[in-house]
Structure formats: structure tokens, C-alpha cells
Amino acid sequence: MDGFAGPWLDESDDLGSTSIAISLGILQECVLELKKQGRPVRIRALYVEKDKAAFGRLEKYLATRTPMGIESKPMLGDFIDLRQAVLNWCTTNAFAFFFLDPKGWTSVGVNALQPLLERPQSEFLINFMYDFLNRAASMRELEEQMIQLLGEAPEVNNLHGAEREKRLLGVYRQNLKRLMPVAGYYPARSAYVRVLDREKDRTKYHLVYLTGHHRGITVFMDISEHLEPIQKLVRTATKQASRAEKSGQDELFAASDLIEADSHSVEISEVEQFWLERLSDQPKRFEEADFADMLEDTDWFPGDLQRALGNLIAADKVRNLDMPKPRKTKFLHFKKGGERLQRTTGT
Ligand SMILES: C[S@@+](CC[C@H](N)C(=O)[O-])C[C@H]1O[C@@H](n2cnc3c(N)ncnc32)[C@H](O)[C@@H]1O
């Protein structure tokens, strides 16, 4: 379900750049793939929009362009007012994915989302406007708004850059997760990806992901990791183009040579130390849920953890007891029951 569907900033008939067209395309791929695997499923899609003109375009698009095998429905109104209607549409047992991409932040505050967060079998992808939050978080007069958004007003006046970002995001994620149901052994989990401003040296917004299953975290972080270099390249190329326009000269280097060091990337020695602290001279099994815990606790990428483990194995500080021959990547296979790691004596 898309809670703030638009369309927005796309005048084309095929709405190609919007979440409406993109989500329907992805759902169609799912329908076809699951059918091929002999696992037919019923897939429905709900789009909420409050602006009448945008809703008119949405309604027309869904009526004429919804792919075969998907049931779609537009709903006119304010997402917050419609929360119960949305929940009714979702039914109680089906899996539901909520995509929430509002223009501001009031509709995705912890309190506003509470009734949806409490629904079992649900995942969320929320556009979190960090720019606003970053400016507002230090202002006393905005404290009440902070509480509505984050669930509390954390003290961040002494924090800067990446540290401040991590703390604010951490509070938001923690308070969202607190409201999600725990299904058996599966606690609520969350991760996020930073979306960089194309032109400025800062984060534009975050996509915060919430799930009840560890597989969601390992897959989400893997996708985010592969997105990161593309984002940096786009940003560097945009900045380079604007400099070239100003100076009237082409730049000497390709954008890919110029990607700046990122204050958010982690020192590999820090990741190695993190592994060593989790290991002892007794074999310890690491399964996918353990790997998801590490991703969630640190916000590092899967590749950071794998590279650091590879370094420790190469230096004979750690052994993977279930790795029959040397590997170049993926030093831990965490799926299918995982693998056992052990610190060598002397480390
Ligand atoms: C950032 S745009 C979403 C764009 C959309 N994801 C896309 O890719 O085109 C936000 C949309 O949500 C609508 N909107 C804003 N507040 C809303 C609310 N409280 N309830 C429903 N729709 C809302 C706006 O009219 C706008 O079309």
C-alpha cells in the first residue's frame, strides 16, 4: 500500500518515474515469477492520495494501466484519517507492505503510525526527511514536534555529522520497532539507506525499513550497499557538471576518479575489532539472524563485515571451520544454518 501515492513531479502519461508505475511493475514481476514457481498468489495494491487533481490522474492510470493479475484501488483522502480504512482493506492475515513517502514529516511520526505498526505481518519503507530533522533537533521551540516525530526528543546539541545522524535515526527506529508485534522468535528489526543530495554535500533523506524477519535486513542492506557507489557517482558527476558550467571548461578527471572520502564509511580495523570481540577460542555458529543483528547494531554494510572477516582469516587470527577451501569473497555463508567461526590462539 502506497500511503502518499501522487503522482507528483511527473507530467508524462506513463508516470514512469513515480512510485505508482514502479510498484505496479515490481508487483507484476512477482506475480509472473511466483506463477512460474507454481506458487500463485493474490496480489492487491492500494494507493492513497489527498490532492484531488493528483487523485484524478491516479484513478485514470490505475483504471487503464494496472497489469494483468493485480487488483488495484485508488483511495481519496488524508492518509491519517484513512488509517482504519487502510487496515480494513489489508485484511487481518495477509502480508502487507507499506510505502510511505509524504512531502513533510507529520504523517510519519511514531504516534501517527502506531495503529499500522501494531499490525502483524507488515513491512514498512518510510521516507524520513532528515534535512528537516537535523535543523529542528537542536531548537527548544520544536521539541514538541520532535516528540511527535521521533517518540522522544533526544539531546543532540553536542553531536555532529555522522554521529548526530546515527543518533536521531536510531531513536526513530527504536521507537517505531517498540510498537511492532513480536512474532514468536522474530523481533522487529530495522535498517536504513541514506539518499544523498545530488548537489550538496549532505544527506537528503533516509529510507527507513522495518520488518519482522531477519532475511529482510540482510537483503535490504545488500541492495543498499550496491546503491551507494551509484549515488556517489551521480552526485560527483552533478557537482562536476555544475562547476564546468560555471567555469566554461570541461573537468580534467572522470567523476569516478573524484568520488570523495565519505565521513560515513567505516575504518576496516574497527570492523575487524568488532568481529574479534564477538569470537573466542570456542567455535561459534553465525546464522543469518546473527548476521542481521550485526548489520542492525552497526549500520555497516554486509561487504564491510565480510571484508573484515576475510582479513582476519588471511592473517590467521580467525578460522571458518566450515570453509573447506579458500574463498575470495563471502567469507561467511550465513544462509542454510550458517557457519562456525573461531579465534585462533594467540589473538
Ligand atoms: C512526495 S509526494 C509522493 C510521490 C510519489 N511517491 C511518487 O513517486 O510520485 C507526496 C504525495 O502525497 C500527497 N499527500 C501529502 N499529504 C498527504 C496526506 N496526509 N494524505 C494523503 N496524501 C498526501 C501529496 O499530494 C503528494 O502527491
Short mmCIF file of C-alpha atoms and ligand atoms in Angstrom, two decimals:
data_model
loop_
_atom_site.label_atom_id
_atom_site.label_comp_id
_atom_site.label_asym_id
_atom_site.label_seq_id
_atom_site.Cartn_x
_atom_site.Cartn_y
_atom_site.Cartn_z
CA MET A 1 0.00 0.00 0.00
CA ASP A 2 1.31 3.41 -1.02
CA GLY A 3 0.10 5.99 1.51
CA PHE A 4 1.12 9.17 -0.32
CA ALA A 5 0.81 8.00 -3.87
CA GLY A 6 0.89 11.13 -6.03
CA PRO A 7 1.56 11.29 -8.92
CA TRP A 8 3.98 14.05 -8.20
CA LEU A 9 6.51 15.87 -10.42
CA ASP A 10 5.81 13.64 -13.41
CA GLU A 11 3.72 15.05 -16.23
CA SER A 12 4.06 12.01 -18.51
CA ASP A 13 1.11 9.69 -19.23
CA ASP A 14 3.07 6.59 -18.26
CA LEU A 15 4.03 8.11 -14.86
CA GLY A 16 7.30 6.25 -15.39
CA SER A 17 9.27 7.90 -12.54
CA THR A 18 6.56 7.57 -9.89
CA SER A 19 6.11 5.04 -7.13
CA ILE A 20 2.77 4.15 -8.73
CA ALA A 21 4.20 2.87 -12.01
CA ILE A 22 7.35 1.43 -10.38
CA SER A 23 5.44 -0.51 -7.72
CA LEU A 24 2.98 -1.97 -10.24
CA GLY A 25 5.91 -3.05 -12.42
CA ILE A 26 7.55 -4.82 -9.46
CA LEU A 27 4.30 -6.48 -8.42
CA GLN A 28 3.80 -7.75 -11.95
CA GLU A 29 7.27 -9.33 -11.90
CA CYS A 30 6.37 -11.00 -8.57
CA VAL A 31 3.09 -12.37 -9.96
CA LEU A 32 4.84 -13.83 -13.01
CA GLU A 33 7.78 -15.29 -11.07
CA LEU A 34 5.63 -16.89 -8.37
CA LYS A 35 3.32 -18.35 -11.03
CA LYS A 36 6.36 -19.84 -12.79
CA GLN A 37 7.40 -21.42 -9.48
CA GLY A 38 3.92 -22.94 -9.12
CA ARG A 39 3.07 -20.67 -6.17
CA PRO A 40 0.24 -18.46 -7.40
CA VAL A 41 -0.67 -15.64 -5.01
CA ARG A 42 -3.31 -12.94 -4.93
CA ILE A 43 -1.70 -9.51 -5.10
CA ARG A 44 -3.58 -6.30 -4.40
CA ALA A 45 -2.34 -2.71 -4.39
CA LEU A 46 -3.85 0.31 -2.66
CA TYR A 47 -2.89 3.93 -3.41
CA VAL A 48 -3.98 6.79 -1.14
CA GLU A 49 -3.80 10.42 -2.33
CA LYS A 50 -5.42 13.51 -0.85
CA ASP A 51 -4.94 16.06 -3.63
CA LYS A 52 -7.97 15.95 -5.96
CA ALA A 53 -6.09 16.74 -9.18
CA ALA A 54 -3.39 14.15 -8.48
CA PHE A 55 -6.06 11.65 -7.44
CA GLY A 56 -7.82 12.14 -10.82
CA ARG A 57 -4.62 11.15 -12.64
CA LEU A 58 -4.01 8.25 -10.26
CA GLU A 59 -7.53 6.91 -10.75
CA LYS A 60 -7.27 7.11 -14.54
CA TYR A 61 -3.86 5.46 -14.53
CA LEU A 62 -4.96 2.53 -12.37
CA ALA A 63 -8.14 2.01 -14.42
CA THR A 64 -6.24 1.76 -17.68
CA ARG A 65 -2.74 0.54 -16.82
CA THR A 66 -2.92 -1.93 -13.92
CA PRO A 67 -1.07 -5.05 -15.13
CA MET A 68 -2.92 -8.36 -15.54
CA GLY A 69 -3.11 -10.42 -12.39
CA ILE A 70 -3.09 -7.47 -9.95
CA GLU A 71 -6.09 -5.83 -8.31
CA SER A 72 -5.52 -2.12 -7.72
CA LYS A 73 -7.56 0.50 -5.90
CA PRO A 74 -7.23 4.29 -5.51
CA MET A 75 -8.47 5.91 -2.29
CA LEU A 76 -9.10 9.67 -1.98
CA GLY A 77 -8.38 11.37 1.33
CA ASP A 78 -5.92 12.09 4.10
CA PHE A 79 -3.80 9.06 4.93
CA ILE A 80 -4.02 9.68 8.67
CA ASP A 81 -7.84 9.93 8.58
CA LEU A 82 -7.95 6.79 6.45
CA ARG A 83 -5.73 4.59 8.65
CA GLN A 84 -8.60 2.35 9.77
CA ALA A 85 -9.99 2.07 6.22
CA VAL A 86 -6.49 1.10 5.05
CA LEU A 87 -6.20 -1.55 7.75
CA ASN A 88 -9.62 -2.95 6.80
CA TRP A 89 -8.56 -3.13 3.17
CA CYS A 90 -5.39 -5.01 4.19
CA THR A 91 -7.49 -7.70 5.97
CA THR A 92 -6.02 -9.35 9.06
CA ASN A 93 -3.97 -12.27 7.77
CA ALA A 94 -2.35 -11.11 4.54
CA PHE A 95 1.23 -9.88 4.35
CA ALA A 96 1.24 -6.11 3.77
CA PHE A 97 3.98 -3.77 2.59
CA PHE A 98 3.54 -0.06 3.38
CA PHE A 99 5.41 2.53 1.34
CA LEU A 100 5.18 5.97 2.96
CA ASP A 101 6.60 8.90 1.03
CA PRO A 102 4.92 12.10 2.27
CA LYS A 103 6.18 15.59 1.48
CA GLY A 104 6.64 16.55 5.13
CA TRP A 105 7.13 14.55 8.29
CA THR A 106 3.95 14.88 10.42
CA SER A 107 2.24 11.86 8.85
CA VAL A 108 5.16 9.52 9.54
CA GLY A 109 5.68 10.41 13.19
CA VAL A 110 5.85 7.50 15.61
CA ASN A 111 2.45 8.30 17.15
CA ALA A 112 0.74 8.80 13.78
CA LEU A 113 1.92 5.39 12.58
CA GLN A 114 1.08 3.47 15.74
CA PRO A 115 -2.11 1.70 14.52
CA LEU A 116 -0.30 0.48 11.40
CA LEU A 117 2.86 -0.55 13.23
CA GLU A 118 0.80 -2.74 15.53
CA ARG A 119 -0.46 -4.80 12.60
CA PRO A 120 1.24 -8.23 12.37
CA GLN A 121 2.72 -9.41 9.06
CA SER A 122 3.65 -5.91 7.93
CA GLU A 123 6.74 -4.27 6.50
CA PHE A 124 7.36 -0.55 6.05
CA LEU A 125 9.55 1.64 3.89
CA ILE A 126 9.39 5.22 5.12
CA ASN A 127 10.87 8.34 3.59
CA PHE A 128 12.34 10.16 6.55
CA MET A 129 13.14 13.83 5.89
CA TYR A 130 16.49 14.12 7.60
CA ASP A 131 17.14 17.66 6.45
CA PHE A 132 14.21 18.97 8.43
CA LEU A 133 15.01 16.85 11.43
CA ASN A 134 18.65 17.84 11.51
CA ARG A 135 17.78 21.53 11.65
CA ALA A 136 14.90 21.14 14.10
CA ALA A 137 16.57 18.78 16.56
CA SER A 138 18.57 21.49 18.35
CA MET A 139 15.75 24.01 18.69
CA ARG A 140 13.99 24.12 22.03
CA GLU A 141 10.78 25.52 20.49
CA LEU A 142 10.49 22.50 18.20
CA GLU A 143 10.81 19.96 21.00
CA GLU A 144 7.12 19.08 20.87
CA GLN A 145 7.37 18.35 17.15
CA MET A 146 10.43 16.20 17.78
CA ILE A 147 8.47 14.12 20.27
CA GLN A 148 5.66 13.64 17.76
CA LEU A 149 8.08 12.57 15.07
CA LEU A 150 10.64 10.51 16.99
CA GLY A 151 8.64 9.44 20.02
CA GLU A 152 11.02 11.45 22.25
CA ALA A 153 13.33 14.48 21.99
CA PRO A 154 16.92 13.23 22.24
CA GLU A 155 19.76 15.54 23.32
CA VAL A 156 21.93 16.00 20.23
CA ASN A 157 23.38 19.51 20.64
CA ASN A 158 26.88 18.15 21.14
CA LEU A 159 26.71 15.68 18.28
CA HIS A 160 27.69 16.49 14.70
CA GLY A 161 27.75 14.91 11.25
CA ALA A 162 27.52 11.16 11.04
CA GLU A 163 27.24 10.73 14.81
CA ARG A 164 24.25 13.05 15.03
CA GLU A 165 22.57 11.38 12.07
CA LYS A 166 23.03 7.94 13.60
CA ARG A 167 21.63 9.02 16.94
CA LEU A 168 18.50 10.71 15.53
CA LEU A 169 17.79 7.83 13.19
CA GLY A 170 18.44 5.38 16.00
CA VAL A 171 15.82 6.97 18.26
CA TYR A 172 13.22 7.00 15.47
CA ARG A 173 13.88 3.35 14.54
CA GLN A 174 13.88 2.19 18.15
CA ASN A 175 10.55 3.83 18.91
CA LEU A 176 8.94 2.51 15.72
CA LYS A 177 10.14 -1.02 16.47
CA ARG A 178 8.84 -0.82 20.03
CA LEU A 179 5.30 -0.66 18.64
CA MET A 180 5.64 -3.60 16.28
CA PRO A 181 4.46 -7.02 17.41
CA VAL A 182 6.99 -9.75 18.14
CA ALA A 183 6.09 -12.90 16.20
CA GLY A 184 7.44 -15.95 18.03
CA TYR A 185 11.23 -15.72 17.99
CA TYR A 186 11.22 -12.93 15.45
CA PRO A 187 11.73 -9.48 16.96
CA ALA A 188 11.00 -6.33 14.94
CA ARG A 189 14.04 -5.10 13.03
CA SER A 190 15.02 -2.04 11.07
CA ALA A 191 17.67 -0.71 8.73
CA TYR A 192 18.07 2.41 6.64
CA VAL A 193 19.68 3.70 3.50
CA ARG A 194 20.93 7.28 3.08
CA VAL A 195 19.87 9.04 -0.07
CA LEU A 196 22.39 11.75 -0.90
CA ASP A 197 21.59 15.20 -2.16
CA ARG A 198 22.75 15.40 -5.77
CA GLU A 199 24.18 18.86 -5.40
CA LYS A 200 25.01 19.44 -1.77
CA ASP A 201 27.44 17.63 0.46
CA ARG A 202 24.84 16.11 2.70
CA THR A 203 22.15 13.53 3.21
CA LYS A 204 18.85 14.46 1.58
CA TYR A 205 16.66 11.87 3.18
CA HIS A 206 16.70 8.34 4.55
CA LEU A 207 14.57 5.39 3.63
CA VAL A 208 13.84 3.62 6.87
CA TYR A 209 12.88 -0.03 6.53
CA LEU A 210 11.02 -2.05 9.17
CA THR A 211 10.45 -5.78 9.08
CA GLY A 212 9.67 -8.72 11.32
CA HIS A 213 12.18 -11.04 9.66
CA HIS A 214 16.00 -11.13 9.60
CA ARG A 215 16.02 -12.01 5.87
CA GLY A 216 14.52 -8.58 5.20
CA ILE A 217 17.55 -6.91 6.82
CA THR A 218 20.24 -8.90 5.00
CA VAL A 219 18.55 -8.36 1.62
CA PHE A 220 17.83 -4.66 2.24
CA MET A 221 21.42 -3.93 3.35
CA ASP A 222 22.82 -5.83 0.38
CA ILE A 223 20.73 -3.73 -2.02
CA SER A 224 21.68 -0.52 -0.17
CA GLU A 225 25.36 -1.35 -0.42
CA HIS A 226 25.16 -1.70 -4.19
CA LEU A 227 23.24 1.58 -4.43
CA GLU A 228 25.86 3.58 -2.54
CA PRO A 229 28.56 3.81 -5.27
CA ILE A 230 25.92 4.70 -7.88
CA GLN A 231 24.63 7.52 -5.70
CA LYS A 232 28.11 8.88 -5.10
CA LEU A 233 28.88 8.75 -8.79
CA VAL A 234 25.70 10.64 -9.70
CA ARG A 235 26.42 13.23 -7.05
CA THR A 236 30.03 13.74 -8.11
CA ALA A 237 29.02 13.96 -11.78
CA THR A 238 26.31 16.53 -10.97
CA LYS A 239 28.70 18.69 -8.98
CA GLN A 240 31.33 18.39 -11.68
CA ALA A 241 28.83 19.39 -14.39
CA SER A 242 27.75 22.44 -12.45
CA ARG A 243 31.39 23.51 -11.86
CA ALA A 244 32.14 23.01 -15.57
CA GLU A 245 29.12 25.12 -16.49
CA LYS A 246 30.33 27.92 -14.22
CA SER A 247 33.94 27.86 -15.46
CA GLY A 248 33.09 27.09 -19.09
CA GLN A 249 35.71 24.30 -19.13
CA ASP A 250 35.40 20.55 -19.02
CA GLU A 251 36.86 18.94 -15.94
CA LEU A 252 40.07 17.00 -16.35
CA PHE A 253 39.06 13.89 -14.41
CA ALA A 254 36.15 11.49 -14.76
CA ALA A 255 33.60 11.62 -11.96
CA SER A 256 34.51 8.08 -10.92
CA ASP A 257 38.08 9.25 -10.12
CA LEU A 258 36.83 12.00 -7.89
CA ILE A 259 34.49 10.26 -5.51
CA GLU A 260 35.31 11.86 -2.19
CA ALA A 261 36.06 10.06 1.01
CA ASP A 262 32.80 9.66 2.87
CA SER A 263 32.58 10.52 6.55
CA HIS A 264 30.14 7.64 6.93
CA SER A 265 32.42 4.88 5.65
CA VAL A 266 33.91 2.81 8.43
CA GLU A 267 37.58 2.04 9.13
CA ILE A 268 38.11 -1.64 8.34
CA SER A 269 40.24 -2.07 11.51
CA GLU A 270 37.17 -1.08 13.54
CA VAL A 271 35.13 -3.82 11.88
CA GLU A 272 37.91 -6.37 12.46
CA GLN A 273 37.95 -5.44 16.14
CA PHE A 274 34.17 -5.86 16.25
CA TRP A 275 34.47 -9.43 14.94
CA LEU A 276 37.26 -10.30 17.38
CA GLU A 277 35.15 -9.13 20.31
CA ARG A 278 32.35 -11.46 19.24
CA LEU A 279 34.60 -14.51 18.87
CA SER A 280 36.53 -16.71 21.27
CA ASP A 281 38.68 -19.85 21.03
CA GLN A 282 35.44 -21.85 21.16
CA PRO A 283 33.63 -22.40 17.82
CA LYS A 284 30.61 -20.13 17.43
CA ARG A 285 27.95 -20.56 14.77
CA PHE A 286 26.81 -17.49 12.84
CA GLU A 287 23.45 -17.82 11.14
CA GLU A 288 21.50 -15.28 9.11
CA ALA A 289 19.74 -13.88 12.21
CA ASP A 290 23.17 -13.26 13.83
CA PHE A 291 24.42 -11.52 10.69
CA ALA A 292 21.24 -9.40 10.61
CA ASP A 293 21.86 -8.47 14.29
CA MET A 294 25.33 -7.23 13.41
CA LEU A 295 24.06 -5.21 10.43
CA GLU A 296 21.31 -3.70 12.54
CA ASP A 297 23.57 -2.86 15.51
CA THR A 298 26.30 -1.22 13.48
CA ASP A 299 24.61 0.09 10.29
CA TRP A 300 27.65 -1.20 8.38
CA PHE A 301 27.20 -2.93 5.05
CA PRO A 302 27.44 -6.71 4.55
CA GLY A 303 30.57 -6.13 2.44
CA ASP A 304 32.31 -4.33 5.35
CA LEU A 305 31.70 -7.29 7.66
CA GLN A 306 32.75 -9.83 5.01
CA ARG A 307 35.93 -7.93 4.09
CA ALA A 308 36.99 -7.57 7.72
CA LEU A 309 36.40 -11.27 8.33
CA GLY A 310 38.40 -12.08 5.19
CA ASN A 311 41.34 -10.01 6.54
CA LEU A 312 41.23 -11.83 9.88
CA ILE A 313 41.15 -15.24 8.16
CA ALA A 314 44.05 -14.25 5.87
CA ALA A 315 46.05 -13.11 8.93
CA ASP A 316 45.24 -16.44 10.61
CA LYS A 317 43.54 -14.67 13.50
CA VAL A 318 40.18 -16.33 12.82
CA ARG A 319 39.17 -19.64 11.25
CA ASN A 320 35.97 -20.53 9.48
CA LEU A 321 35.63 -24.19 10.43
CA ASP A 322 33.06 -24.81 7.69
CA MET A 323 35.03 -23.29 4.82
CA PRO A 324 36.59 -26.30 3.04
CA LYS A 325 38.67 -24.23 0.59
CA PRO A 326 39.79 -20.59 0.48
CA ARG A 327 37.29 -18.01 -0.77
CA LYS A 328 37.83 -14.62 -2.37
CA THR A 329 34.59 -13.08 -1.06
CA LYS A 330 31.70 -14.11 1.22
CA PHE A 331 33.94 -15.45 3.97
CA LEU A 332 30.84 -16.29 5.98
CA HIS A 333 27.94 -18.14 4.33
CA PHE A 334 25.23 -17.25 6.80
CA LYS A 335 22.31 -18.90 5.00
CA LYS A 336 21.26 -22.55 5.41
CA GLY A 337 22.26 -22.86 9.05
CA GLY A 338 25.34 -20.65 8.86
CA GLU A 339 28.99 -21.49 9.58
CA ARG A 340 31.24 -21.81 12.67
CA LEU A 341 33.93 -19.24 13.40
CA GLN A 342 36.70 -19.46 15.96
CA ARG A 343 39.54 -17.20 17.08
CA THR A 344 42.94 -18.79 16.72
CA THR A 345 45.03 -18.99 19.86
CA GLY A 346 47.29 -16.01 20.38
CA THR A 347 44.91 -13.31 19.07
C1 LIG B 1 6.35 13.26 -2.19
S1 LIG B 1 4.81 13.02 -2.99
C2 LIG B 1 4.79 11.30 -3.33
C3 LIG B 1 5.31 11.00 -4.62
C4 LIG B 1 5.09 9.59 -5.07
N1 LIG B 1 5.70 8.61 -4.16
C5 LIG B 1 5.70 9.50 -6.43
O1 LIG B 1 6.65 8.75 -6.63
O2 LIG B 1 5.19 10.22 -7.31
C6 LIG B 1 3.64 13.11 -1.72
C7 LIG B 1 2.21 12.95 -2.19
O3 LIG B 1 1.39 12.72 -1.06
C8 LIG B 1 0.25 13.55 -1.10
N2 LIG B 1 -0.08 13.81 0.31
C9 LIG B 1 0.52 14.66 1.17
N3 LIG B 1 0.00 14.56 2.40
C10 LIG B 1 -0.96 13.59 2.32
C11 LIG B 1 -1.83 13.00 3.26
N4 LIG B 1 -1.85 13.42 4.53
N5 LIG B 1 -2.64 12.00 2.85
C12 LIG B 1 -2.62 11.58 1.57
N6 LIG B 1 -1.83 12.11 0.62
C13 LIG B 1 -1.00 13.09 0.98
C14 LIG B 1 0.68 14.78 -1.88
O4 LIG B 1 -0.43 15.39 -2.52
C15 LIG B 1 1.66 14.18 -2.90
O5 LIG B 1 1.02 13.77 -4.06
#
